Amino acid sequence: MEDKQTNLCVAVDIVDWQKLLQLAERLGPYICCLKTHVDILSVNNFQSFRSTFGPQLNELAVRYNFLIFEDRKFADIGNTVQHQYGGGIYYISDWAHIVTAHAVSGPGVIEGLKKVVNGGSATSSNRGCLLIAEMSSDGALATGGYTKACVKIAKQHKDFVLGFISQSQVSDDPTFVHMTPGVQSEEAGDGLGQHYNTPKEVILGRKSDVIIVGRGVFSSENPVHQAQLYQQAGWEAYQQRLQ
């Protein structure tokens, strides 16, 4: 973040994986993270996908110094998520630096993910998880006691949990990162329960660290220009908060 002066994570929620790679190359200079949803990608040839997607995305991540964030939202028992993370058809641990998890099944979900990394299935140990403590959709149940339970689990697994997906700061521990989705230049909604907040509100008002922007960037006619605008807005707000 500091090296590139950006706290922008772009969520490229599109179904064409080749276009995703193209966008990653265009947006790479302006982001700290690139967020994917691998299970929405349209894949006809898994052999070609597996040999191309992860390696190319990692090459771009190294070239432009950003992290790959797969928003898988693991939520099952530890044994199941171990296979979902380290194997299955996507082999997420091979290419994603960060993944997300719900705490609904208890700490076992984290222990299962950690077993993949500690057991050597992941390509390296530079892997981590964000716990979903709050969500940006109307009526989300991740509130109150559930959020507090997420923070407690995170504190017990600080060797792997690096922070939270949340709508505001949920922990005063400075070693945890807070990343907030549902960010656009103007407060609005999408008619499907998603509520958007501005970068300034998220960083200054809610004390989050990273803004996650999806359709505000990738659906625009000029994604690069929009990414630059969000990068500037997010970083300026972050610098104001640090003063």
PDB file of N, CA and C in Angstrom, residues 78-173:
ATOM      1  N   GLY A  78     -13.755 -28.111   8.784  1.00  0.00           N
ATOM      2  CA  GLY A  78     -12.348 -28.037   8.425  1.00  0.00           C
ATOM      3  C   GLY A  78     -11.900 -29.015   7.367  1.00  0.00           C
ATOM      4  N   ASN A  79     -12.347 -30.278   7.448  1.00  0.00           N
ATOM      5  CA  ASN A  79     -11.921 -31.283   6.488  1.00  0.00           C
ATOM      6  C   ASN A  79     -12.381 -30.936   5.073  1.00  0.00           C
ATOM      7  N   THR A  80     -13.587 -30.378   4.965  1.00  0.00           N
ATOM      8  CA  THR A  80     -14.111 -30.027   3.643  1.00  0.00           C
ATOM      9  C   THR A  80     -13.374 -28.838   3.051  1.00  0.00           C
ATOM     10  N   VAL A  81     -13.185 -27.788   3.849  1.00  0.00           N
ATOM     11  CA  VAL A  81     -12.525 -26.598   3.299  1.00  0.00           C
ATOM     12  C   VAL A  81     -11.066 -26.891   2.960  1.00  0.00           C
ATOM     13  N   GLN A  82     -10.472 -27.855   3.660  1.00  0.00           N
ATOM     14  CA  GLN A  82      -9.103 -28.254   3.326  1.00  0.00           C
ATOM     15  C   GLN A  82      -9.020 -28.713   1.878  1.00  0.00           C
ATOM     16  N   HIS A  83      -9.993 -29.491   1.442  1.00  0.00           N
ATOM     17  CA  HIS A  83     -10.008 -29.974   0.060  1.00  0.00           C
ATOM     18  C   HIS A  83     -10.439 -28.879  -0.913  1.00  0.00           C
ATOM     19  N   GLN A  84     -11.374 -28.022  -0.503  1.00  0.00           N
ATOM     20  CA  GLN A  84     -11.821 -26.938  -1.362  1.00  0.00           C
ATOM     21  C   GLN A  84     -10.687 -25.945  -1.643  1.00  0.00           C
ATOM     22  N   TYR A  85      -9.856 -25.718  -0.644  1.00  0.00           N
ATOM     23  CA  TYR A  85      -8.766 -24.746  -0.746  1.00  0.00           C
ATOM     24  C   TYR A  85      -7.544 -25.324  -1.461  1.00  0.00           C
ATOM     25  N   GLY A  86      -7.179 -26.542  -1.093  1.00  0.00           N
ATOM     26  CA  GLY A  86      -5.937 -27.120  -1.621  1.00  0.00           C
ATOM     27  C   GLY A  86      -6.102 -27.991  -2.841  1.00  0.00           C
ATOM     28  N   GLY A  87      -7.352 -28.280  -3.227  1.00  0.00           N
ATOM     29  CA  GLY A  87      -7.565 -29.172  -4.359  1.00  0.00           C
ATOM     30  C   GLY A  87      -8.809 -28.815  -5.131  1.00  0.00           C
ATOM     31  N   GLY A  88      -9.706 -29.792  -5.253  1.00  0.00           N
ATOM     32  CA  GLY A  88     -10.909 -29.551  -6.040  1.00  0.00           C
ATOM     33  C   GLY A  88     -10.560 -29.331  -7.501  1.00  0.00           C
ATOM     34  N   ILE A  89     -11.289 -28.439  -8.167  1.00  0.00           N
ATOM     35  CA  ILE A  89     -10.996 -28.159  -9.573  1.00  0.00           C
ATOM     36  C   ILE A  89     -10.257 -26.839  -9.766  1.00  0.00           C
ATOM     37  N   TYR A  90     -10.129 -26.050  -8.676  1.00  0.00           N
ATOM     38  CA  TYR A  90      -9.514 -24.728  -8.825  1.00  0.00           C
ATOM     39  C   TYR A  90      -8.137 -24.601  -8.170  1.00  0.00           C
ATOM     40  N   TYR A  91      -7.804 -25.469  -7.203  1.00  0.00           N
ATOM     41  CA  TYR A  91      -6.500 -25.406  -6.523  1.00  0.00           C
ATOM     42  C   TYR A  91      -6.182 -23.968  -6.097  1.00  0.00           C
ATOM     43  N   ILE A  92      -7.093 -23.399  -5.329  1.00  0.00           N
ATOM     44  CA  ILE A  92      -7.015 -21.983  -4.959  1.00  0.00           C
ATOM     45  C   ILE A  92      -5.724 -21.644  -4.225  1.00  0.00           C
ATOM     46  N   SER A  93      -5.265 -22.548  -3.375  1.00  0.00           N
ATOM     47  CA  SER A  93      -4.061 -22.263  -2.588  1.00  0.00           C
ATOM     48  C   SER A  93      -2.824 -22.095  -3.456  1.00  0.00           C
ATOM     49  N   ASP A  94      -2.863 -22.591  -4.688  1.00  0.00           N
ATOM     50  CA  ASP A  94      -1.713 -22.466  -5.579  1.00  0.00           C
ATOM     51  C   ASP A  94      -1.499 -21.038  -6.065  1.00  0.00           C
ATOM     52  N   TRP A  95      -2.569 -20.245  -6.139  1.00  0.00           N
ATOM     53  CA  TRP A  95      -2.421 -18.944  -6.795  1.00  0.00           C
ATOM     54  C   TRP A  95      -2.970 -17.752  -6.009  1.00  0.00           C
ATOM     55  N   ALA A  96      -3.804 -17.975  -5.004  1.00  0.00           N
ATOM     56  CA  ALA A  96      -4.390 -16.855  -4.264  1.00  0.00           C
ATOM     57  C   ALA A  96      -3.624 -16.590  -2.974  1.00  0.00           C
ATOM     58  N   HIS A  97      -3.208 -15.331  -2.780  1.00  0.00           N
ATOM     59  CA  HIS A  97      -2.522 -14.966  -1.543  1.00  0.00           C
ATOM     60  C   HIS A  97      -3.490 -14.899  -0.367  1.00  0.00           C
ATOM     61  N   ILE A  98      -4.706 -14.416  -0.643  1.00  0.00           N
ATOM     62  CA  ILE A  98      -5.698 -14.182   0.411  1.00  0.00           C
ATOM     63  C   ILE A  98      -7.003 -14.875   0.029  1.00  0.00           C
ATOM     64  N   VAL A  99      -7.669 -15.447   1.016  1.00  0.00           N
ATOM     65  CA  VAL A  99      -9.014 -15.985   0.824  1.00  0.00           C
ATOM     66  C   VAL A  99      -9.905 -15.456   1.943  1.00  0.00           C
ATOM     67  N   THR A 100     -11.213 -15.623   1.758  1.00  0.00           N
ATOM     68  CA  THR A 100     -12.158 -15.216   2.795  1.00  0.00           C
ATOM     69  C   THR A 100     -12.835 -16.449   3.388  1.00  0.00           C
ATOM     70  N   ALA A 101     -13.304 -16.282   4.625  1.00  0.00           N
ATOM     71  CA  ALA A 101     -14.022 -17.371   5.287  1.00  0.00           C
ATOM     72  C   ALA A 101     -15.085 -16.805   6.210  1.00  0.00           C
ATOM     73  N   HIS A 102     -16.204 -17.517   6.311  1.00  0.00           N
ATOM     74  CA  HIS A 102     -17.216 -17.248   7.322  1.00  0.00           C
ATOM     75  C   HIS A 102     -16.837 -18.011   8.585  1.00  0.00           C
ATOM     76  N   ALA A 103     -17.227 -17.482   9.717  1.00  0.00           N
ATOM     77  CA  ALA A 103     -16.943 -18.146  10.990  1.00  0.00           C
ATOM     78  C   ALA A 103     -18.116 -18.971  11.481  1.00  0.00           C
ATOM     79  N   VAL A 104     -19.127 -19.142  10.637  1.00  0.00           N
ATOM     80  CA  VAL A 104     -20.358 -19.811  11.075  1.00  0.00           C
ATOM     81  C   VAL A 104     -20.121 -21.240  11.538  1.00  0.00           C
ATOM     82  N   SER A 105     -19.116 -21.904  10.981  1.00  0.00           N
ATOM     83  CA  SER A 105     -18.834 -23.292  11.384  1.00  0.00           C
ATOM     84  C   SER A 105     -17.816 -23.377  12.513  1.00  0.00           C
ATOM     85  N   GLY A 106     -17.391 -22.223  13.030  1.00  0.00           N
ATOM     86  CA  GLY A 106     -16.439 -22.203  14.132  1.00  0.00           C
ATOM     87  C   GLY A 106     -14.993 -22.152  13.663  1.00  0.00           C
ATOM     88  N   PRO A 107     -14.060 -22.227  14.594  1.00  0.00           N
ATOM     89  CA  PRO A 107     -12.637 -22.098  14.250  1.00  0.00           C
ATOM     90  C   PRO A 107     -12.093 -23.208  13.365  1.00  0.00           C
ATOM     91  N   GLY A 108     -12.842 -24.305  13.242  1.00  0.00           N
ATOM     92  CA  GLY A 108     -12.372 -25.414  12.405  1.00  0.00           C
ATOM     93  C   GLY A 108     -12.152 -25.008  10.962  1.00  0.00           C
ATOM     94  N   VAL A 109     -12.904 -24.019  10.474  1.00  0.00           N
ATOM     95  CA  VAL A 109     -12.724 -23.576   9.089  1.00  0.00           C
ATOM     96  C   VAL A 109     -11.332 -22.986   8.899  1.00  0.00           C
ATOM     97  N   ILE A 110     -10.856 -22.256   9.890  1.00  0.00           N
ATOM     98  CA  ILE A 110      -9.507 -21.678   9.823  1.00  0.00           C
ATOM     99  C   ILE A 110      -8.454 -22.772   9.959  1.00  0.00           C
ATOM    100  N   GLU A 111      -8.710 -23.699  10.853  1.00  0.00           N
ATOM    101  CA  GLU A 111      -7.747 -24.782  11.056  1.00  0.00           C
ATOM    102  C   GLU A 111      -7.604 -25.638   9.797  1.00  0.00           C
ATOM    103  N   GLY A 112      -8.711 -25.828   9.067  1.00  0.00           N
ATOM    104  CA  GLY A 112      -8.647 -26.583   7.827  1.00  0.00           C
ATOM    105  C   GLY A 112      -7.842 -25.868   6.761  1.00  0.00           C
ATOM    106  N   LEU A 113      -8.037 -24.558   6.662  1.00  0.00           N
ATOM    107  CA  LEU A 113      -7.280 -23.770   5.686  1.00  0.00           C
ATOM    108  C   LEU A 113      -5.796 -23.760   6.039  1.00  0.00           C
ATOM    109  N   LYS A 114      -5.500 -23.592   7.304  1.00  0.00           N
ATOM    110  CA  LYS A 114      -4.100 -23.569   7.742  1.00  0.00           C
ATOM    111  C   LYS A 114      -3.391 -24.891   7.482  1.00  0.00           C
ATOM    112  N   LYS A 115      -4.134 -25.972   7.556  1.00  0.00           N
ATOM    113  CA  LYS A 115      -3.523 -27.284   7.345  1.00  0.00           C
ATOM    114  C   LYS A 115      -2.994 -27.421   5.924  1.00  0.00           C
ATOM    115  N   VAL A 116      -3.676 -26.780   4.963  1.00  0.00           N
ATOM    116  CA  VAL A 116      -3.197 -26.814   3.577  1.00  0.00           C
ATOM    117  C   VAL A 116      -1.839 -26.132   3.470  1.00  0.00           C
ATOM    118  N   VAL A 117      -1.737 -24.959   4.094  1.00  0.00           N
ATOM    119  CA  VAL A 117      -0.480 -24.197   4.026  1.00  0.00           C
ATOM    120  C   VAL A 117       0.611 -24.890   4.824  1.00  0.00           C
ATOM    121  N   ASN A 118       0.307 -25.269   6.046  1.00  0.00           N
ATOM    122  CA  ASN A 118       1.316 -25.902   6.904  1.00  0.00           C
ATOM    123  C   ASN A 118       1.723 -27.271   6.402  1.00  0.00           C
ATOM    124  N   GLY A 119       0.792 -27.912   5.643  1.00  0.00           N
ATOM    125  CA  GLY A 119       1.100 -29.235   5.117  1.00  0.00           C
ATOM    126  C   GLY A 119       1.859 -29.204   3.812  1.00  0.00           C
ATOM    127  N   GLY A 120       2.069 -28.007   3.279  1.00  0.00           N
ATOM    128  CA  GLY A 120       2.874 -27.875   2.078  1.00  0.00           C
ATOM    129  C   GLY A 120       2.117 -27.959   0.780  1.00  0.00           C
ATOM    130  N   SER A 121       0.767 -28.022   0.824  1.00  0.00           N
ATOM    131  CA  SER A 121       0.014 -28.085  -0.425  1.00  0.00           C
ATOM    132  C   SER A 121       0.045 -26.754  -1.164  1.00  0.00           C
ATOM    133  N   ALA A 122       0.076 -25.663  -0.416  1.00  0.00           N
ATOM    134  CA  ALA A 122       0.177 -24.347  -1.038  1.00  0.00           C
ATOM    135  C   ALA A 122       1.591 -24.140  -1.558  1.00  0.00           C
ATOM    136  N   THR A 123       1.732 -23.318  -2.601  1.00  0.00           N
ATOM    137  CA  THR A 123       3.034 -23.131  -3.223  1.00  0.00           C
ATOM    138  C   THR A 123       4.015 -22.416  -2.305  1.00  0.00           C
ATOM    139  N   SER A 124       3.522 -21.642  -1.360  1.00  0.00           N
ATOM    140  CA  SER A 124       4.391 -20.979  -0.394  1.00  0.00           C
ATOM    141  C   SER A 124       3.579 -20.658   0.847  1.00  0.00           C
ATOM    142  N   SER A 125       4.257 -20.187   1.863  1.00  0.00           N
ATOM    143  CA  SER A 125       3.570 -19.900   3.120  1.00  0.00           C
ATOM    144  C   SER A 125       3.022 -18.479   3.178  1.00  0.00           C
ATOM    145  N   ASN A 126       3.175 -17.703   2.109  1.00  0.00           N
ATOM    146  CA  ASN A 126       2.663 -16.322   2.134  1.00  0.00           C
ATOM    147  C   ASN A 126       1.178 -16.317   1.786  1.00  0.00           C
ATOM    148  N   ARG A 127       0.413 -16.979   2.637  1.00  0.00           N
ATOM    149  CA  ARG A 127      -1.023 -17.106   2.468  1.00  0.00           C
ATOM    150  C   ARG A 127      -1.715 -16.602   3.716  1.00  0.00           C
ATOM    151  N   GLY A 128      -2.913 -16.071   3.548  1.00  0.00           N
ATOM    152  CA  GLY A 128      -3.656 -15.573   4.690  1.00  0.00           C
ATOM    153  C   GLY A 128      -5.137 -15.544   4.413  1.00  0.00           C
ATOM    154  N   CYS A 129      -5.891 -15.229   5.454  1.00  0.00           N
ATOM    155  CA  CYS A 129      -7.349 -15.271   5.381  1.00  0.00           C
ATOM    156  C   CYS A 129      -7.948 -14.011   5.992  1.00  0.00           C
ATOM    157  N   LEU A 130      -9.047 -13.568   5.410  1.00  0.00           N
ATOM    158  CA  LEU A 130      -9.871 -12.502   5.972  1.00  0.00           C
ATOM    159  C   LEU A 130     -11.169 -13.120   6.455  1.00  0.00           C
ATOM    160  N   LEU A 131     -11.527 -12.875   7.699  1.00  0.00           N
ATOM    161  CA  LEU A 131     -12.801 -13.360   8.213  1.00  0.00           C
ATOM    162  C   LEU A 131     -13.900 -12.356   7.875  1.00  0.00           C
ATOM    163  N   ILE A 132     -15.038 -12.869   7.451  1.00  0.00           N
ATOM    164  CA  ILE A 132     -16.152 -12.002   7.083  1.00  0.00           C
ATOM    165  C   ILE A 132     -16.929 -11.662   8.349  1.00  0.00           C
ATOM    166  N   ALA A 133     -16.624 -10.498   8.903  1.00  0.00           N
ATOM    167  CA  ALA A 133     -17.238 -10.071  10.160  1.00  0.00           C
ATOM    168  C   ALA A 133     -18.536  -9.310   9.932  1.00  0.00           C
ATOM    169  N   GLU A 134     -18.628  -8.613   8.791  1.00  0.00           N
ATOM    170  CA  GLU A 134     -19.828  -7.863   8.416  1.00  0.00           C
ATOM    171  C   GLU A 134     -19.954  -7.894   6.899  1.00  0.00           C
ATOM    172  N   MET A 135     -21.180  -7.693   6.393  1.00  0.00           N
ATOM    173  CA  MET A 135     -21.394  -7.662   4.955  1.00  0.00           C
ATOM    174  C   MET A 135     -22.133  -6.383   4.561  1.00  0.00           C
ATOM    175  N   SER A 136     -22.061  -6.056   3.265  1.00  0.00           N
ATOM    176  CA  SER A 136     -22.624  -4.793   2.784  1.00  0.00           C
ATOM    177  C   SER A 136     -24.050  -4.924   2.274  1.00  0.00           C
ATOM    178  N   SER A 137     -24.625  -6.114   2.325  1.00  0.00           N
ATOM    179  CA  SER A 137     -25.978  -6.320   1.807  1.00  0.00           C
ATOM    180  C   SER A 137     -27.019  -6.071   2.902  1.00  0.00           C
ATOM    181  N   ASP A 138     -28.154  -5.535   2.485  1.00  0.00           N
ATOM    182  CA  ASP A 138     -29.242  -5.266   3.423  1.00  0.00           C
ATOM    183  C   ASP A 138     -29.719  -6.562   4.073  1.00  0.00           C
ATOM    184  N   GLY A 139     -29.945  -6.519   5.386  1.00  0.00           N
ATOM    185  CA  GLY A 139     -30.456  -7.677   6.102  1.00  0.00           C
ATOM    186  C   GLY A 139     -29.433  -8.736   6.430  1.00  0.00           C
ATOM    187  N   ALA A 140     -28.156  -8.471   6.203  1.00  0.00           N
ATOM    188  CA  ALA A 140     -27.113  -9.459   6.517  1.00  0.00           C
ATOM    189  C   ALA A 140     -27.148  -9.826   7.996  1.00  0.00           C
ATOM    190  N   LEU A 141     -26.903 -11.092   8.286  1.00  0.00           N
ATOM    191  CA  LEU A 141     -26.981 -11.583   9.657  1.00  0.00           C
ATOM    192  C   LEU A 141     -25.654 -11.489  10.398  1.00  0.00           C
ATOM    193  N   ALA A 142     -24.606 -11.087   9.698  1.00  0.00           N
ATOM    194  CA  ALA A 142     -23.276 -10.976  10.310  1.00  0.00           C
ATOM    195  C   ALA A 142     -23.198  -9.672  11.100  1.00  0.00           C
ATOM    196  N   THR A 143     -23.776  -9.667  12.291  1.00  0.00           N
ATOM    197  CA  THR A 143     -23.811  -8.482  13.145  1.00  0.00           C
ATOM    198  C   THR A 143     -23.628  -8.909  14.599  1.00  0.00           C
ATOM    199  N   GLY A 144     -23.498  -7.931  15.475  1.00  0.00           N
ATOM    200  CA  GLY A 144     -23.533  -8.157  16.918  1.00  0.00           C
ATOM    201  C   GLY A 144     -22.620  -9.252  17.417  1.00  0.00           C
ATOM    202  N   GLY A 145     -23.229 -10.257  18.065  1.00  0.00           N
ATOM    203  CA  GLY A 145     -22.467 -11.341  18.664  1.00  0.00           C
ATOM    204  C   GLY A 145     -21.670 -12.130  17.650  1.00  0.00           C
ATOM    205  N   TYR A 146     -22.208 -12.266  16.444  1.00  0.00           N
ATOM    206  CA  TYR A 146     -21.480 -12.994  15.399  1.00  0.00           C
ATOM    207  C   TYR A 146     -20.185 -12.268  15.057  1.00  0.00           C
ATOM    208  N   THR A 147     -20.272 -10.953  14.909  1.00  0.00           N
ATOM    209  CA  THR A 147     -19.082 -10.161  14.599  1.00  0.00           C
ATOM    210  C   THR A 147     -18.047 -10.287  15.707  1.00  0.00           C
ATOM    211  N   LYS A 148     -18.489 -10.225  16.947  1.00  0.00           N
ATOM    212  CA  LYS A 148     -17.567 -10.362  18.074  1.00  0.00           C
ATOM    213  C   LYS A 148     -16.900 -11.740  18.083  1.00  0.00           C
ATOM    214  N   ALA A 149     -17.662 -12.764  17.713  1.00  0.00           N
ATOM    215  CA  ALA A 149     -17.093 -14.115  17.652  1.00  0.00           C
ATOM    216  C   ALA A 149     -16.020 -14.210  16.572  1.00  0.00           C
ATOM    217  N   CYS A 150     -16.238 -13.518  15.441  1.00  0.00           N
ATOM    218  CA  CYS A 150     -15.229 -13.486  14.371  1.00  0.00           C
ATOM    219  C   CYS A 150     -13.926 -12.879  14.873  1.00  0.00           C
ATOM    220  N   VAL A 151     -14.043 -11.788  15.610  1.00  0.00           N
ATOM    221  CA  VAL A 151     -12.849 -11.124  16.144  1.00  0.00           C
ATOM    222  C   VAL A 151     -12.111 -12.046  17.110  1.00  0.00           C
ATOM    223  N   LYS A 152     -12.863 -12.755  17.938  1.00  0.00           N
ATOM    224  CA  LYS A 152     -12.242 -13.678  18.894  1.00  0.00           C
ATOM    225  C   LYS A 152     -11.476 -14.781  18.168  1.00  0.00           C
ATOM    226  N   ILE A 153     -12.090 -15.356  17.125  1.00  0.00           N
ATOM    227  CA  ILE A 153     -11.413 -16.412  16.351  1.00  0.00           C
ATOM    228  C   ILE A 153     -10.168 -15.866  15.665  1.00  0.00           C
ATOM    229  N   ALA A 154     -10.276 -14.645  15.132  1.00  0.00           N
ATOM    230  CA  ALA A 154      -9.126 -14.029  14.467  1.00  0.00           C
ATOM    231  C   ALA A 154      -7.949 -13.875  15.423  1.00  0.00           C
ATOM    232  N   LYS A 155      -8.229 -13.466  16.642  1.00  0.00           N
ATOM    233  CA  LYS A 155      -7.166 -13.278  17.628  1.00  0.00           C
ATOM    234  C   LYS A 155      -6.497 -14.603  17.985  1.00  0.00           C
ATOM    235  N   GLN A 156      -7.249 -15.684  17.910  1.00  0.00           N
ATOM    236  CA  GLN A 156      -6.698 -17.004  18.216  1.00  0.00           C
ATOM    237  C   GLN A 156      -5.860 -17.563  17.068  1.00  0.00           C
ATOM    238  N   HIS A 157      -5.997 -16.959  15.886  1.00  0.00           N
ATOM    239  CA  HIS A 157      -5.298 -17.482  14.706  1.00  0.00           C
ATOM    240  C   HIS A 157      -4.588 -16.345  13.953  1.00  0.00           C
ATOM    241  N   LYS A 158      -3.867 -15.531  14.679  1.00  0.00           N
ATOM    242  CA  LYS A 158      -3.204 -14.384  14.067  1.00  0.00           C
ATOM    243  C   LYS A 158      -2.064 -14.782  13.137  1.00  0.00           C
ATOM    244  N   ASP A 159      -1.657 -16.035  13.184  1.00  0.00           N
ATOM    245  CA  ASP A 159      -0.619 -16.502  12.264  1.00  0.00           C
ATOM    246  C   ASP A 159      -1.170 -16.722  10.859  1.00  0.00           C
ATOM    247  N   PHE A 160      -2.496 -16.675  10.717  1.00  0.00           N
ATOM    248  CA  PHE A 160      -3.102 -16.902   9.396  1.00  0.00           C
ATOM    249  C   PHE A 160      -4.182 -15.869   9.056  1.00  0.00           C
ATOM    250  N   VAL A 161      -4.926 -15.428  10.045  1.00  0.00           N
ATOM    251  CA  VAL A 161      -5.973 -14.423   9.818  1.00  0.00           C
ATOM    252  C   VAL A 161      -5.335 -13.043   9.854  1.00  0.00           C
ATOM    253  N   LEU A 162      -5.397 -12.330   8.725  1.00  0.00           N
ATOM    254  CA  LEU A 162      -4.753 -11.016   8.654  1.00  0.00           C
ATOM    255  C   LEU A 162      -5.720  -9.862   8.869  1.00  0.00           C
ATOM    256  N   GLY A 163      -7.028 -10.163   8.920  1.00  0.00           N
ATOM    257  CA  GLY A 163      -7.976  -9.089   9.145  1.00  0.00           C
ATOM    258  C   GLY A 163      -9.402  -9.497   8.830  1.00  0.00           C
ATOM    259  N   PHE A 164     -10.192  -8.505   8.429  1.00  0.00           N
ATOM    260  CA  PHE A 164     -11.627  -8.715   8.308  1.00  0.00           C
ATOM    261  C   PHE A 164     -12.205  -8.076   7.047  1.00  0.00           C
ATOM    262  N   ILE A 165     -13.247  -8.702   6.543  1.00  0.00           N
ATOM    263  CA  ILE A 165     -14.159  -8.034   5.637  1.00  0.00           C
ATOM    264  C   ILE A 165     -15.247  -7.458   6.534  1.00  0.00           C
ATOM    265  N   SER A 166     -15.410  -6.163   6.501  1.00  0.00           N
ATOM    266  CA  SER A 166     -16.343  -5.532   7.428  1.00  0.00           C
ATOM    267  C   SER A 166     -16.809  -4.200   6.855  1.00  0.00           C
ATOM    268  N   GLN A 167     -17.839  -3.658   7.468  1.00  0.00           N
ATOM    269  CA  GLN A 167     -18.367  -2.356   7.063  1.00  0.00           C
ATOM    270  C   GLN A 167     -17.764  -1.228   7.878  1.00  0.00           C
ATOM    271  N   SER A 168     -17.033  -1.597   8.912  1.00  0.00           N
ATOM    272  CA  SER A 168     -16.380  -0.608   9.767  1.00  0.00           C
ATOM    273  C   SER A 168     -15.290  -1.325  10.552  1.00  0.00           C
ATOM    274  N   GLN A 169     -14.547  -0.565  11.322  1.00  0.00           N
ATOM    275  CA  GLN A 169     -13.506  -1.164  12.142  1.00  0.00           C
ATOM    276  C   GLN A 169     -14.142  -1.998  13.250  1.00  0.00           C
ATOM    277  N   VAL A 170     -13.815  -3.283  13.298  1.00  0.00           N
ATOM    278  CA  VAL A 170     -14.410  -4.168  14.304  1.00  0.00           C
ATOM    279  C   VAL A 170     -13.407  -4.575  15.379  1.00  0.00           C
ATOM    280  N   SER A 171     -12.140  -4.219  15.186  1.00  0.00           N
ATOM    281  CA  SER A 171     -11.113  -4.523  16.174  1.00  0.00           C
ATOM    282  C   SER A 171     -10.131  -3.354  16.235  1.00  0.00           C
ATOM    283  N   ASP A 172      -9.699  -3.021  17.449  1.00  0.00           N
ATOM    284  CA  ASP A 172      -8.726  -1.935  17.596  1.00  0.00           C
ATOM    285  C   ASP A 172      -7.288  -2.449  17.559  1.00  0.00           C
ATOM    286  N   ASP A 173      -7.114  -3.729  17.259  1.00  0.00           N
ATOM    287  CA  ASP A 173      -5.775  -4.312  17.114  1.00  0.00           C
ATOM    288  C   ASP A 173      -5.178  -3.808  15.797  1.00  0.00           C
TER     289      ASP A 173
END
